[in-house]
Coordinates of C-alpha atoms (C1' of nucleotides) in Angstrom, one line a residue:
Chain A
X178 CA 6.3 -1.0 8.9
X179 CA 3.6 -2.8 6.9
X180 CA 0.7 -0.4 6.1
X181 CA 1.5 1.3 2.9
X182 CA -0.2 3.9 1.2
X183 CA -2.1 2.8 -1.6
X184 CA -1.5 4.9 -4.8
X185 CA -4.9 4.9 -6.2
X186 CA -7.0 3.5 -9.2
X187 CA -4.1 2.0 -11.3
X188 CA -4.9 3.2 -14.9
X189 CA -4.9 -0.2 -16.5
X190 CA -7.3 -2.0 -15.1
X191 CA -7.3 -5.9 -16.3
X192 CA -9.9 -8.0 -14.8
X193 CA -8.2 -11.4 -15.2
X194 CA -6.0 -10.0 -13.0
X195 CA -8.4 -8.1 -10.8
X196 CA -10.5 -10.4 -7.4
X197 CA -13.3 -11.1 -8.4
X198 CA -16.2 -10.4 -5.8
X199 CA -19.6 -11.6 -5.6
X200 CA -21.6 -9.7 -3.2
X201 CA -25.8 -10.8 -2.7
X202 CA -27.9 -8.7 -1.1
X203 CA -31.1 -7.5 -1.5
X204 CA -31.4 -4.2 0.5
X205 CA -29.9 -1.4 -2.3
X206 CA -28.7 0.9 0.2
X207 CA -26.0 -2.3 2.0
X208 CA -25.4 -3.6 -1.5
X209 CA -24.3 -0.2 -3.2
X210 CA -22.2 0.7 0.0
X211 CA -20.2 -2.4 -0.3
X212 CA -19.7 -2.1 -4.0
X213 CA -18.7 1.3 -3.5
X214 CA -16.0 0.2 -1.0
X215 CA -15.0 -2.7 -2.4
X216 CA -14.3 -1.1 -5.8
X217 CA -12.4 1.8 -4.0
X218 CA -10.0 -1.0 -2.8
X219 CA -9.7 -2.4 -6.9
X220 CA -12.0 -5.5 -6.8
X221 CA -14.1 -6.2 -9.4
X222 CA -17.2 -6.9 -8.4
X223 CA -20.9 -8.6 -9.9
X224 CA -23.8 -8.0 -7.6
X225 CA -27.3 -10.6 -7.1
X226 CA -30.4 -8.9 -5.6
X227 CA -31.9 -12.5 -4.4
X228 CA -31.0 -15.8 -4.1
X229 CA -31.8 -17.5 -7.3
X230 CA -30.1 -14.4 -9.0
X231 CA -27.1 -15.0 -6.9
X232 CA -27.1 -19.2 -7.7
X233 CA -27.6 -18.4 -11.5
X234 CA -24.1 -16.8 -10.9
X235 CA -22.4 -18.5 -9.5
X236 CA -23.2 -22.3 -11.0
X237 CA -23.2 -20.8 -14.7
X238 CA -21.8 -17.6 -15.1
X239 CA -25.1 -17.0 -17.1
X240 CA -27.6 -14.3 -15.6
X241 CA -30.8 -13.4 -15.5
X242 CA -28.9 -10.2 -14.0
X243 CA -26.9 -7.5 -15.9
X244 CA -23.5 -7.2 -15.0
X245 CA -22.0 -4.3 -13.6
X246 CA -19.1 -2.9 -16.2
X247 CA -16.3 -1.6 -14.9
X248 CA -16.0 2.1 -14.5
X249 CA -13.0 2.8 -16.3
X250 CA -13.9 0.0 -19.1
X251 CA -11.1 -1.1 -22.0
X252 CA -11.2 -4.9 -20.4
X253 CA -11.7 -7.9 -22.6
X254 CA -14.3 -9.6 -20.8
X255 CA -17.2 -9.6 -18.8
X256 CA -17.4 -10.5 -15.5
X257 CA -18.9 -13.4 -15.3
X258 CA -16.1 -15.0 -17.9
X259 CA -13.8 -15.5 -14.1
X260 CA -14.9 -17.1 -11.5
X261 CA -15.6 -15.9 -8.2
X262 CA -12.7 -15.8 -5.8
X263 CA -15.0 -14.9 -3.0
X264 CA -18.6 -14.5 -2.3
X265 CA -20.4 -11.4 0.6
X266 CA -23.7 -13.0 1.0
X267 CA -26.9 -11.8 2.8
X268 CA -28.3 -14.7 4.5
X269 CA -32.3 -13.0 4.7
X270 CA -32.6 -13.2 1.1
X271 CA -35.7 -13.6 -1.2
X272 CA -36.2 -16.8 -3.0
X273 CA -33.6 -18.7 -1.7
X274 CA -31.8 -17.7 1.6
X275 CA -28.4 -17.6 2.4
X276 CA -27.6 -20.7 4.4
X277 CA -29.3 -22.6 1.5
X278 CA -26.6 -21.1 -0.3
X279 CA -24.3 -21.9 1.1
X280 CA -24.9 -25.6 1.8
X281 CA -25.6 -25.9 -1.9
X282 CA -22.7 -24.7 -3.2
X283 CA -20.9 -26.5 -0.7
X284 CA -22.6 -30.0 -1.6
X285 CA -21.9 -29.4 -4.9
X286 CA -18.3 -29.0 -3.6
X287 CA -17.8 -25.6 -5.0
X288 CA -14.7 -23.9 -2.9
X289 CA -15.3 -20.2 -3.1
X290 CA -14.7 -18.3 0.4
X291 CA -17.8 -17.3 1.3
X292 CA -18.1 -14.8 3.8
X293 CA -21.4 -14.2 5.5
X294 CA -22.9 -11.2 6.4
X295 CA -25.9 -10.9 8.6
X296 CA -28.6 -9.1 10.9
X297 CA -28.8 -12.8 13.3
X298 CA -25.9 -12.2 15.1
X299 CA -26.5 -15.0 17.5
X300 CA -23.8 -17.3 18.8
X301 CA -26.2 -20.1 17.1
X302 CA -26.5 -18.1 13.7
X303 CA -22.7 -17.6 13.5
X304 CA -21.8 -21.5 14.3
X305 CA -24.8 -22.4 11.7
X306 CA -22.9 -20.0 9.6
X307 CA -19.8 -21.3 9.7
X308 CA -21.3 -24.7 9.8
X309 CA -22.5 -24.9 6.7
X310 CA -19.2 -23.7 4.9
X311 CA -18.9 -20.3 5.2
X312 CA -15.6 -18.9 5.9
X313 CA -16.4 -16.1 7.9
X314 CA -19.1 -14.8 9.4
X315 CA -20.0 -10.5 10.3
X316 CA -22.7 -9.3 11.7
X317 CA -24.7 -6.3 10.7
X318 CA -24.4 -4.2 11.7
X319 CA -20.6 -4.0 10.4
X320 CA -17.6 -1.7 10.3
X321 CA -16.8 -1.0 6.5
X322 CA -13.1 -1.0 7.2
X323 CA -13.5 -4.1 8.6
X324 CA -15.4 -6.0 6.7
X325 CA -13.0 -4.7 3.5
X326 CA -10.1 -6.2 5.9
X327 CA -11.6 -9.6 6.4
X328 CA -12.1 -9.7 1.9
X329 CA -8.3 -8.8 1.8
X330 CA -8.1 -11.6 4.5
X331 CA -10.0 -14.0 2.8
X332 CA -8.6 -13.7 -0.9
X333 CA -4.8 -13.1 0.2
X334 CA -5.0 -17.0 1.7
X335 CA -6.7 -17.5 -1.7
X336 CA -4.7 -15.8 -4.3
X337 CA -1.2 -16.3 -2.0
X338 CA -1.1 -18.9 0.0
X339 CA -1.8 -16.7 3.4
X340 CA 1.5 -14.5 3.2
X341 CA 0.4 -10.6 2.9
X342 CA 1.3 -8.9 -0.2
X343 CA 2.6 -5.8 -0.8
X344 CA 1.4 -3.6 -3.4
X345 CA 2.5 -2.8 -6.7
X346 CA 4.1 0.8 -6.9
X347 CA 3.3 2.7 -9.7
X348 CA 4.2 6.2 -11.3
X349 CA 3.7 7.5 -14.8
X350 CA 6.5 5.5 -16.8
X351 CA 7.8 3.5 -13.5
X352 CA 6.5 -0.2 -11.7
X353 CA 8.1 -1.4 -8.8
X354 CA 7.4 -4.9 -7.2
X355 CA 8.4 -4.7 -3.8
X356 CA 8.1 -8.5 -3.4
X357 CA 10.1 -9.3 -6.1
X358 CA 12.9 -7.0 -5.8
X359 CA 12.2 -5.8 -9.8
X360 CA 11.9 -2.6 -11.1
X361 CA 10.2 -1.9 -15.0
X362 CA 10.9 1.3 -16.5
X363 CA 9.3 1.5 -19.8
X364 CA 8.6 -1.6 -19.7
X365 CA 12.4 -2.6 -19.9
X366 CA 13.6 -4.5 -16.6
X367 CA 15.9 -2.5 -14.7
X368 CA 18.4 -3.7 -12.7
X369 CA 19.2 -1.6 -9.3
X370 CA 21.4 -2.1 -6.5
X371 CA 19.5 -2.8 -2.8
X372 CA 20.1 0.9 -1.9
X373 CA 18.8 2.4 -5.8
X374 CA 16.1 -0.1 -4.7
X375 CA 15.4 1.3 -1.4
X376 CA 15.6 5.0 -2.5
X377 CA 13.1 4.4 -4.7
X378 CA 10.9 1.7 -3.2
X379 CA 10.8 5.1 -0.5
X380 CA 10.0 7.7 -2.9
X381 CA 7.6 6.0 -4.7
X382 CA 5.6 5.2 -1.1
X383 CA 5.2 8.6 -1.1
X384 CA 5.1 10.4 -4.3
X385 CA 5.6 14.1 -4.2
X386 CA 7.0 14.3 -0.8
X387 CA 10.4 16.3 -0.1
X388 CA 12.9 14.0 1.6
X389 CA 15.9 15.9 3.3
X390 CA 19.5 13.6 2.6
X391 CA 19.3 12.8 6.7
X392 CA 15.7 11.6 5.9
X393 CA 17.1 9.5 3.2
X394 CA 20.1 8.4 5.1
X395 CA 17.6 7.3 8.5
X396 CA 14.9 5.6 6.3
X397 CA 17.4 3.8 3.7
X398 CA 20.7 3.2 5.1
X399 CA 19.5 3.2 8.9
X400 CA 19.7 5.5 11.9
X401 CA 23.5 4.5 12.9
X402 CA 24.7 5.0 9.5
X403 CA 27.9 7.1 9.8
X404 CA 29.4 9.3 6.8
X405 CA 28.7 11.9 4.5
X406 CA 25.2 13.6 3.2
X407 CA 27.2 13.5 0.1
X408 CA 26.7 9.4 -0.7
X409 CA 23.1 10.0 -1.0
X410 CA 23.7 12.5 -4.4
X411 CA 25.7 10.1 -5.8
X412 CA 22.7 6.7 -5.6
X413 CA 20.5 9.4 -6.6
X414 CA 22.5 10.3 -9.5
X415 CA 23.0 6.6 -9.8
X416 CA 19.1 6.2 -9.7
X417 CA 18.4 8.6 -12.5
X418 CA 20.9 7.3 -14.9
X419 CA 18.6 4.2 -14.6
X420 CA 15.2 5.9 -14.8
X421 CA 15.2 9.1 -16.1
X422 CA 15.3 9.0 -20.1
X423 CA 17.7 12.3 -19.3
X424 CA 19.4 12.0 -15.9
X425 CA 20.6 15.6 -16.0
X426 CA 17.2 17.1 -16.9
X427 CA 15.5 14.8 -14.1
X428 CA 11.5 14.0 -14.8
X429 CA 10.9 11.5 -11.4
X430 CA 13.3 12.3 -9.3
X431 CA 13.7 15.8 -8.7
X432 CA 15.8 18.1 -6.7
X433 CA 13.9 20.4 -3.9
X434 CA 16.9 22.9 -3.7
X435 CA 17.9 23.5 0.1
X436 CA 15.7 20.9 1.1
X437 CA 16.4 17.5 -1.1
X438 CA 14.5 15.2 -3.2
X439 CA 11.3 14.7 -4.1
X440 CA 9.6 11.8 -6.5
X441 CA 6.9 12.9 -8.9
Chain B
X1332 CA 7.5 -23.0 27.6
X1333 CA 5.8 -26.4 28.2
X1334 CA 3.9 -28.7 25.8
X1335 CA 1.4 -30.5 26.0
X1336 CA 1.8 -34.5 25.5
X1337 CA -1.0 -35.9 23.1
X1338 CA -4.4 -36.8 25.1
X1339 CA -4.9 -40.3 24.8
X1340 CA -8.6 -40.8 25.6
X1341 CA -9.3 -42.3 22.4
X1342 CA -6.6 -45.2 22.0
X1343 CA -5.9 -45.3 18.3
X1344 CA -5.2 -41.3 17.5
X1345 CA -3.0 -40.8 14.8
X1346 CA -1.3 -37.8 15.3
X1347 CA -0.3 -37.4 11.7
X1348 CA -4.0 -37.0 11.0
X1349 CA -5.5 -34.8 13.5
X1350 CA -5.2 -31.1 13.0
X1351 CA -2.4 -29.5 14.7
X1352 CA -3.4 -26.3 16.6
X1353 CA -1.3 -24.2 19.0
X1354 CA -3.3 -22.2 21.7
X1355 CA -1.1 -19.5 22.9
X1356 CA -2.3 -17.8 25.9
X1357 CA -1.6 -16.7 29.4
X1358 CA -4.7 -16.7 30.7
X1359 CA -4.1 -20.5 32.7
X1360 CA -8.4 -21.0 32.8
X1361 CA -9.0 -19.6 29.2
X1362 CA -5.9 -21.6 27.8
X1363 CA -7.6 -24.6 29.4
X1364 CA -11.2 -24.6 28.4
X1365 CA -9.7 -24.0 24.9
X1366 CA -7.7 -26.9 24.9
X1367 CA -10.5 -28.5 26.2
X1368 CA -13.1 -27.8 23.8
X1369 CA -10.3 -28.4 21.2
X1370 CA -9.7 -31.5 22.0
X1371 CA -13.4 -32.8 22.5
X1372 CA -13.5 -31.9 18.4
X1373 CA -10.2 -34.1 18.1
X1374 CA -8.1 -32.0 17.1
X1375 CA -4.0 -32.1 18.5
X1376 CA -3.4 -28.9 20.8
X1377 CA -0.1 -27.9 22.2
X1378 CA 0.0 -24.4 24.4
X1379 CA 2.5 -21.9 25.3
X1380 CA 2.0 -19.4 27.9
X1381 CA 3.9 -16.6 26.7
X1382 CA 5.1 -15.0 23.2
X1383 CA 8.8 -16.6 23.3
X1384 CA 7.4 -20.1 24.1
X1385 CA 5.4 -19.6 21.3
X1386 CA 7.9 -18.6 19.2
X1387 CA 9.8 -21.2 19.9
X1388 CA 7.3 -24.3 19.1
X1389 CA 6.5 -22.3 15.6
X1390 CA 9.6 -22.0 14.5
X1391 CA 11.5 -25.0 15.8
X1392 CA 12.8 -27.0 12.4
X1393 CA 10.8 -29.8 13.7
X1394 CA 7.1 -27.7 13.5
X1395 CA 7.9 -26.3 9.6
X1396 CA 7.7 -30.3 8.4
X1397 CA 5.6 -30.1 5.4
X1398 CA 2.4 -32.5 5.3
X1399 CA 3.9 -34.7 2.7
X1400 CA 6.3 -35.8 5.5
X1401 CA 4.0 -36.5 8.0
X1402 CA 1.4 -38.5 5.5
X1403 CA 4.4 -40.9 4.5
X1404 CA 3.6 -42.1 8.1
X1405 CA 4.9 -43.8 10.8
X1406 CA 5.2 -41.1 13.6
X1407 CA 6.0 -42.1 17.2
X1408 CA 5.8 -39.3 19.7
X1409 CA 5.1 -35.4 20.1
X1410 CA 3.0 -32.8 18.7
X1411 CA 5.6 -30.7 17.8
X1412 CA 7.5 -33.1 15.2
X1413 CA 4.6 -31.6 13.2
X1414 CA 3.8 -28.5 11.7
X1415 CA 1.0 -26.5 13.1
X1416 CA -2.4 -25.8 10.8
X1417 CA -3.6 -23.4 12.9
X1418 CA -2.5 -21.2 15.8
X1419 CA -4.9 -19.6 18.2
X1420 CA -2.9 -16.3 19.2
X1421 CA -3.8 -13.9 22.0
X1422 CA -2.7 -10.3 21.8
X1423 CA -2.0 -9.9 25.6
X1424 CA 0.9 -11.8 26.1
X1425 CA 4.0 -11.6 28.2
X1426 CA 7.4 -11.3 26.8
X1427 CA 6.2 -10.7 23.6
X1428 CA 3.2 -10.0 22.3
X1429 CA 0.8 -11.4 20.1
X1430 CA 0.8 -8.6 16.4
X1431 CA 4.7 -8.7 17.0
X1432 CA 4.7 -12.7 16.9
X1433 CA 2.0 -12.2 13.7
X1434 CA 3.6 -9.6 12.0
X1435 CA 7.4 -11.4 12.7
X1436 CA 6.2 -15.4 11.4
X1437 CA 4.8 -13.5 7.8
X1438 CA 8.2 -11.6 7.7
X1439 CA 9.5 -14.3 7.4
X1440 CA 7.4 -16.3 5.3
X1441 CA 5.1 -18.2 7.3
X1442 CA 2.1 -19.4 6.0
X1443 CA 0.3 -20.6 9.2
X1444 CA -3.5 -19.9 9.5
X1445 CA -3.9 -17.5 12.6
X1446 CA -6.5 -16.6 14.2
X1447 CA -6.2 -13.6 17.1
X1448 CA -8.0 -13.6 20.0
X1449 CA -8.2 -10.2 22.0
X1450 CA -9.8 -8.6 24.5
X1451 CA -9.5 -5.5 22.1
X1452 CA -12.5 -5.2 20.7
X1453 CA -12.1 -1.9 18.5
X1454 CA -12.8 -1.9 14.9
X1455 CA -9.2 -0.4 14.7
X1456 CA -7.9 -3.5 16.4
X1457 CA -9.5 -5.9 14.6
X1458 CA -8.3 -4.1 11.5
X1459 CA -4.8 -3.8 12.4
X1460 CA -4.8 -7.4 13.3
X1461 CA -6.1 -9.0 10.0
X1462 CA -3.5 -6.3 8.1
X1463 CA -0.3 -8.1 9.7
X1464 CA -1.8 -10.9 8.2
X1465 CA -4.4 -13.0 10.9
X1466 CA -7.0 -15.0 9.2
X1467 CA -9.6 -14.4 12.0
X1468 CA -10.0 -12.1 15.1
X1469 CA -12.3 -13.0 17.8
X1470 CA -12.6 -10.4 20.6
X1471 CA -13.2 -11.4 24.7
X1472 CA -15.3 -12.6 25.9
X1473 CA -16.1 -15.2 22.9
X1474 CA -18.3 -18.1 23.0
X1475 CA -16.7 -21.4 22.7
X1476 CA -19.0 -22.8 20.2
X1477 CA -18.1 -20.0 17.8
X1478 CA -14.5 -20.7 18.2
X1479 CA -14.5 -23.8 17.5
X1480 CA -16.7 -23.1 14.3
X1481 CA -14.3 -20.5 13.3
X1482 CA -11.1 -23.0 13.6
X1483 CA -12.8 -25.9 11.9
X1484 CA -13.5 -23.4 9.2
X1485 CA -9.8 -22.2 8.9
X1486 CA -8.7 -25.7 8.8
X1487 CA -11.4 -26.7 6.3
X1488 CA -9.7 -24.3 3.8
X1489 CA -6.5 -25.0 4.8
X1490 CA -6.7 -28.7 4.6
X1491 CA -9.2 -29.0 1.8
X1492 CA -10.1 -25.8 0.5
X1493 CA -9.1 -23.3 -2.2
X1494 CA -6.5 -24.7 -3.5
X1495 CA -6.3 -28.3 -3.6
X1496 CA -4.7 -30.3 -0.9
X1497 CA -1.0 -30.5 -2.2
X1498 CA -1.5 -29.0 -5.8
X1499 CA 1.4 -30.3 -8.3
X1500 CA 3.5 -27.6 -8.9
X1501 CA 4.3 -26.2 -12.3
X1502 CA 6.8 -24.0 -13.7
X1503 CA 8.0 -23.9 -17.3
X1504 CA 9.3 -27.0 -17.7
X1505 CA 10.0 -28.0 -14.3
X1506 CA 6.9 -30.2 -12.4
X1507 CA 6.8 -30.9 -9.0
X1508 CA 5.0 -33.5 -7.1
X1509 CA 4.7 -32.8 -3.3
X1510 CA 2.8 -36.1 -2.2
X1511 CA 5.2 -37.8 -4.4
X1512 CA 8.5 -36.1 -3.8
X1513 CA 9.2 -36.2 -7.3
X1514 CA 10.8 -33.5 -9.7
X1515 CA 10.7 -33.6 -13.6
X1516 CA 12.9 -31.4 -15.2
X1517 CA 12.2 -31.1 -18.9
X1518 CA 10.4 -34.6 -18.9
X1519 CA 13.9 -36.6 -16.8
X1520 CA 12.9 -37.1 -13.6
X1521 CA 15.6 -35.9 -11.1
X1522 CA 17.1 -36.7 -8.0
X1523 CA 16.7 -33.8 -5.2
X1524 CA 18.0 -34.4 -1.5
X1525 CA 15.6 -32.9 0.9
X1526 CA 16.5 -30.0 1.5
X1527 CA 17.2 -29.3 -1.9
X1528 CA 13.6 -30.8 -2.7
X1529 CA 11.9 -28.1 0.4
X1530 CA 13.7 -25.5 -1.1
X1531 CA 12.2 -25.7 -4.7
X1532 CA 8.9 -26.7 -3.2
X1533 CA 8.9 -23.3 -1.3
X1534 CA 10.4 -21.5 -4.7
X1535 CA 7.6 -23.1 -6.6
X1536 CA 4.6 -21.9 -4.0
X1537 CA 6.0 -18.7 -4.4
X1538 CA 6.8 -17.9 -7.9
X1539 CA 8.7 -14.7 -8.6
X1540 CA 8.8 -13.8 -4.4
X1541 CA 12.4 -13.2 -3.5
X1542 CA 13.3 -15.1 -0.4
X1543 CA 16.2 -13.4 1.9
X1544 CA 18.5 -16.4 2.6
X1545 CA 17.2 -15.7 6.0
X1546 CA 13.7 -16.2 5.1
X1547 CA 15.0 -19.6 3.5
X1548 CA 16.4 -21.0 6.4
X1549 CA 14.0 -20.3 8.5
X1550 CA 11.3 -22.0 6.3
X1551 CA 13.7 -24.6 4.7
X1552 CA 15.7 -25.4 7.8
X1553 CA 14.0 -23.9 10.5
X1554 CA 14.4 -21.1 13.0
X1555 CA 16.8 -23.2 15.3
X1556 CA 18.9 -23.3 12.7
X1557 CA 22.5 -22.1 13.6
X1558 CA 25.5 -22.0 11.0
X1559 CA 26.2 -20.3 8.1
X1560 CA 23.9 -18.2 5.9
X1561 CA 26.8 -19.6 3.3
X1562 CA 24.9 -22.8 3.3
X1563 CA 22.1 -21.3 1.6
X1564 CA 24.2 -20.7 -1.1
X1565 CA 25.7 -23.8 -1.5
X1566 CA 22.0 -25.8 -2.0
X1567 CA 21.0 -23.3 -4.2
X1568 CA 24.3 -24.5 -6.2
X1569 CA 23.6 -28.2 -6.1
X1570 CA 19.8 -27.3 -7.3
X1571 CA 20.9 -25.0 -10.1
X1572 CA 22.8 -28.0 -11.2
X1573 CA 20.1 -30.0 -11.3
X1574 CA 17.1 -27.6 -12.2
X1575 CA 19.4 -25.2 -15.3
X1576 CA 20.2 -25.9 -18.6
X1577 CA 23.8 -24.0 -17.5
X1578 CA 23.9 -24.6 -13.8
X1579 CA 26.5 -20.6 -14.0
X1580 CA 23.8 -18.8 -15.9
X1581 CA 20.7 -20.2 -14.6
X1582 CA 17.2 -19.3 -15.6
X1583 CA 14.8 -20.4 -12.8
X1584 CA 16.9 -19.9 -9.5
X1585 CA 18.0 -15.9 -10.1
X1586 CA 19.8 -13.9 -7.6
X1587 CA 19.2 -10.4 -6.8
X1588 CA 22.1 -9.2 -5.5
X1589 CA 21.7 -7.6 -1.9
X1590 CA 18.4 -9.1 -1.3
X1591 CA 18.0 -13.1 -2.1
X1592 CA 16.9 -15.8 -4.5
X1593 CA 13.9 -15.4 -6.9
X1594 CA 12.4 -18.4 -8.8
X1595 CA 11.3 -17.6 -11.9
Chain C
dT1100 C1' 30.1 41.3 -10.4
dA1101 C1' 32.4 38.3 -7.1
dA1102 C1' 31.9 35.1 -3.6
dC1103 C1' 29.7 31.3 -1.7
dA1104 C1' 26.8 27.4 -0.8
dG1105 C1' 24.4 23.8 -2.6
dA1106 C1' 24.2 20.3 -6.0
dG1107 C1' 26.1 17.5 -10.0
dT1108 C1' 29.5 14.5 -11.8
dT1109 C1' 33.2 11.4 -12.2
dA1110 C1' 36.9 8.4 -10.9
dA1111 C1' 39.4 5.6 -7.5
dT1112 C1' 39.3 2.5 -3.9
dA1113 C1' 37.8 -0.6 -0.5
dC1114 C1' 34.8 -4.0 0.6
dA1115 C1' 30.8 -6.9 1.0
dG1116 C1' 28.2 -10.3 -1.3
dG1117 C1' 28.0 -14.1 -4.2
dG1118 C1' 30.0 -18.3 -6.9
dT1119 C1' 32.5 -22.2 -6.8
dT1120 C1' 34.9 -26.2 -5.2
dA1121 C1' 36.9 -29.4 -2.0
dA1122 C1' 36.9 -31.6 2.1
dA1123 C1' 35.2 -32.5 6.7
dA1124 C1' 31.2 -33.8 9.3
dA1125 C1' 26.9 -35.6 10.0
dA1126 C1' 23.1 -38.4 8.9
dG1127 C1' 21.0 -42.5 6.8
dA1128 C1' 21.0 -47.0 4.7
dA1129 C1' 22.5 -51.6 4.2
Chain D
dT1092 C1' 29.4 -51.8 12.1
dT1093 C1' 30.6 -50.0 7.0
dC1094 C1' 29.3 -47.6 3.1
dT1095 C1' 26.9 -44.0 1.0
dT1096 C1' 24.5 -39.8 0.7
dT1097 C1' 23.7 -35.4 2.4
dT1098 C1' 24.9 -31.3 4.8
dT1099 C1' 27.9 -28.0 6.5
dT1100 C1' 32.2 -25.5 6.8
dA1101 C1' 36.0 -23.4 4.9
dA1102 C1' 38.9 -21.3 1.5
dC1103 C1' 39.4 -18.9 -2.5
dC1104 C1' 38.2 -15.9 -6.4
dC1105 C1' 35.6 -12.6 -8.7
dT1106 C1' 32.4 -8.8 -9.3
dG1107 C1' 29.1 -5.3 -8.2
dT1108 C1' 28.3 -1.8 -4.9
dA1109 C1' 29.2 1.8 -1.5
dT1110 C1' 31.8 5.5 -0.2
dT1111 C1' 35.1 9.2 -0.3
dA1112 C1' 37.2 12.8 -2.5
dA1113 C1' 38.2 16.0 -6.0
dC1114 C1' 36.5 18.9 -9.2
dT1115 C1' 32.7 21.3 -11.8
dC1116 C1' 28.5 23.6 -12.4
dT1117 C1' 24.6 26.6 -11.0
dG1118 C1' 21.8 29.6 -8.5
dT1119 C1' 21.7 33.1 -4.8
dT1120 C1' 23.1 37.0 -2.4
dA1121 C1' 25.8 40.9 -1.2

DNA sequence: TAACAGAGTTAATACAGGGTTAAAAAAGAA
DNA sequence: TTCTTTTTTAACCCTGTATTAACTCTGTTA
């Protein structure tokens, strides 16, 4: 299984480490939809109402536009101190259009993934599009979902090289990296065995959720797995000793009497 | 499974240049016009009819070649001596089908542009399709002209785009040239064979991502591969010796027990 | 209150996973 | 070819991990 539940608005947010998105568009309604869903999926984003607006952006980082802040704020910088890791641009755009753009930062040999969005949907339109150096190309009008699919598209081959990433698990205290196998707890490393891994890579997919020991023994040790409901008290005491500041007076992992476990 | 022998219209192709696409589709007429509009924009097309012939050309050792090896030149005969820079994947195939072959070449660590091409045209679809990690989905019926714009895109980004051709890789004090096959290790230039020198050049693209010795030999060696996960182990040896301070408590290549190798 | 079931805890043991080295086999280079 | 380098296999050891089992503790119910 690949889809994962995201946990929601991580508290810290730091916007070095945040995608930066550019999106230009000049009809308010479009522009604070996709800022709305694009922040909901943790991007930081810095919006342009027209074309020269959106070029003063993205050649110089300076403005003639106020940047959004960031909701929760406590980050260093502004957002114009990172550059763009991908740009949503309108093509019908006052000033300067989109194409223009496009070709422009593309003469200039700027790299950003551009990804067009547009009322001319047109075979021609899309092949100019993409012609010019866009990256992608949607017309409106568009699915939200899918146009916030194509961004993760677009800056996972950015940021990673084109392999899909999982995300990072957090809960209160606890930060698990699934691709890296690594566990913090307190900030201290912790070092768990693959099933302690797996137990808690599981709970912390789904936070507050009561596994029964059969559940546990299916999802972590596999379906055929043969033996006694009785190993999985013993990882999970083994799990606590590593997490819990008080293994015997469990804070994450907690027991659901008659029923099991349940994280959070 | 067949594949397709180079065109040789144009006299002086060199293989080693043209992008490398694989169509993979049943459809005989669709597969054909594709590989004929493909190759009117010179790029290299092999085909496979069904999901396991795909498969196979992907993840034959031969096809996971990394550029540098190509560039050094002299290449005498099929397509699939070289890697693919782009695969053209429709959903509908026999045998296998298409979000399986998707979803199994990221599990196991391939980076391969992909671009799906579906007669499922439902937002969920399209979204499901870029989650397991396509690049691009184009639903049926498509125009031609807008595939090929979308391809020439991909491989835009892939050859010249975002990041750099073949960036030099950098990790604490170890520096690794891919055009050059070279390796400093604190400032001494090292010695690495080549698989040792793949390995580390797949550790170094992926900093911190543990790779299941599985993973490794299907990127490293190659899919085909049949031995001994054991040999893993034993290149990782020979690297630590040549990457680590102390080759038995080493500080770049770390294993984590149960899972793999990390780097860094 | 006793009796019981569910859960906690710990220790003992078996075993799988990983490290290491040597040597055979294969691949390249001269 | 012959020599050298690289890759793979095999054998051995060592350690961390999984599992079972025995015993304890705790909450529930009669």
């Amino acid at each position: 299984m690949f889809t994962r539940e995201l946990t929601k608005s991580p508290p810290k947010l730091d916007i070095g480490q945040m995608s930066r998105i550019l999106v230009v568009e000049d009809e308010d309604l479009i522009r604070e939809m996709l800022v709305l869903a694009l922040e909901a999926e943790g991007y930081a984003i810095a919006t342009a109402a027209d074309g020269r607006a959106a070029l003063g952006l993205l050649q110089s980082g300076e403005s003639t536009l106020s940047l959004r802040e960031l909701a929760s704020g406590a980050n260093s910088g502004t957002l114009n101190e990172f550059p763009f890791e991908l740009v949503i641009l309108d093509l019908m755009l006052p000033q300067i259009n989109g194409l223009d753009i496009c070709r422009l930062l593309r003469h200039q040999g700027n790299p950003v993934p551009i990804l067009i969005l547009s009322a001319k949907g047109s075979e021609t339109d899309r092949v100019l599009g993409l012609e010019v150096g866009a990256d992608d190309y949607l017309t409106k009008p568009f699915s939200m979902r899918e146009l916030v699919a194509r961004c993760r598209a677009l800056l996972r081959r950015q940021r990673f090289g084109g392999l899909p990433q999982l995300p990072v698990l957090r809960f209160k205290d606890v930060t698990l990296y699934p691709q890296e196998c690594r566990v913090l707890v307190r900030d201290q490393e912790v070092n768990l065995s693959p099933k302690e891994f797996r137990l808690l890579e599981l709970f912390m997919s789904y936070t507050r959720r009561v596994w029964s020991r059969e559940q546990l023994l299916d999802q972590v040790w596999g379906a055929d797995f043969v033996g006694d409901s009785k190993t999985v008290d013993v990882h999970i005491r083994w799990l606590r000793e590593k997490l819990e500041k008080d293994p015997s007076h469990p804070e994450y992992i907690v027991t659901v009497r008659g029923f099991g476990y349940r994280f959070g």
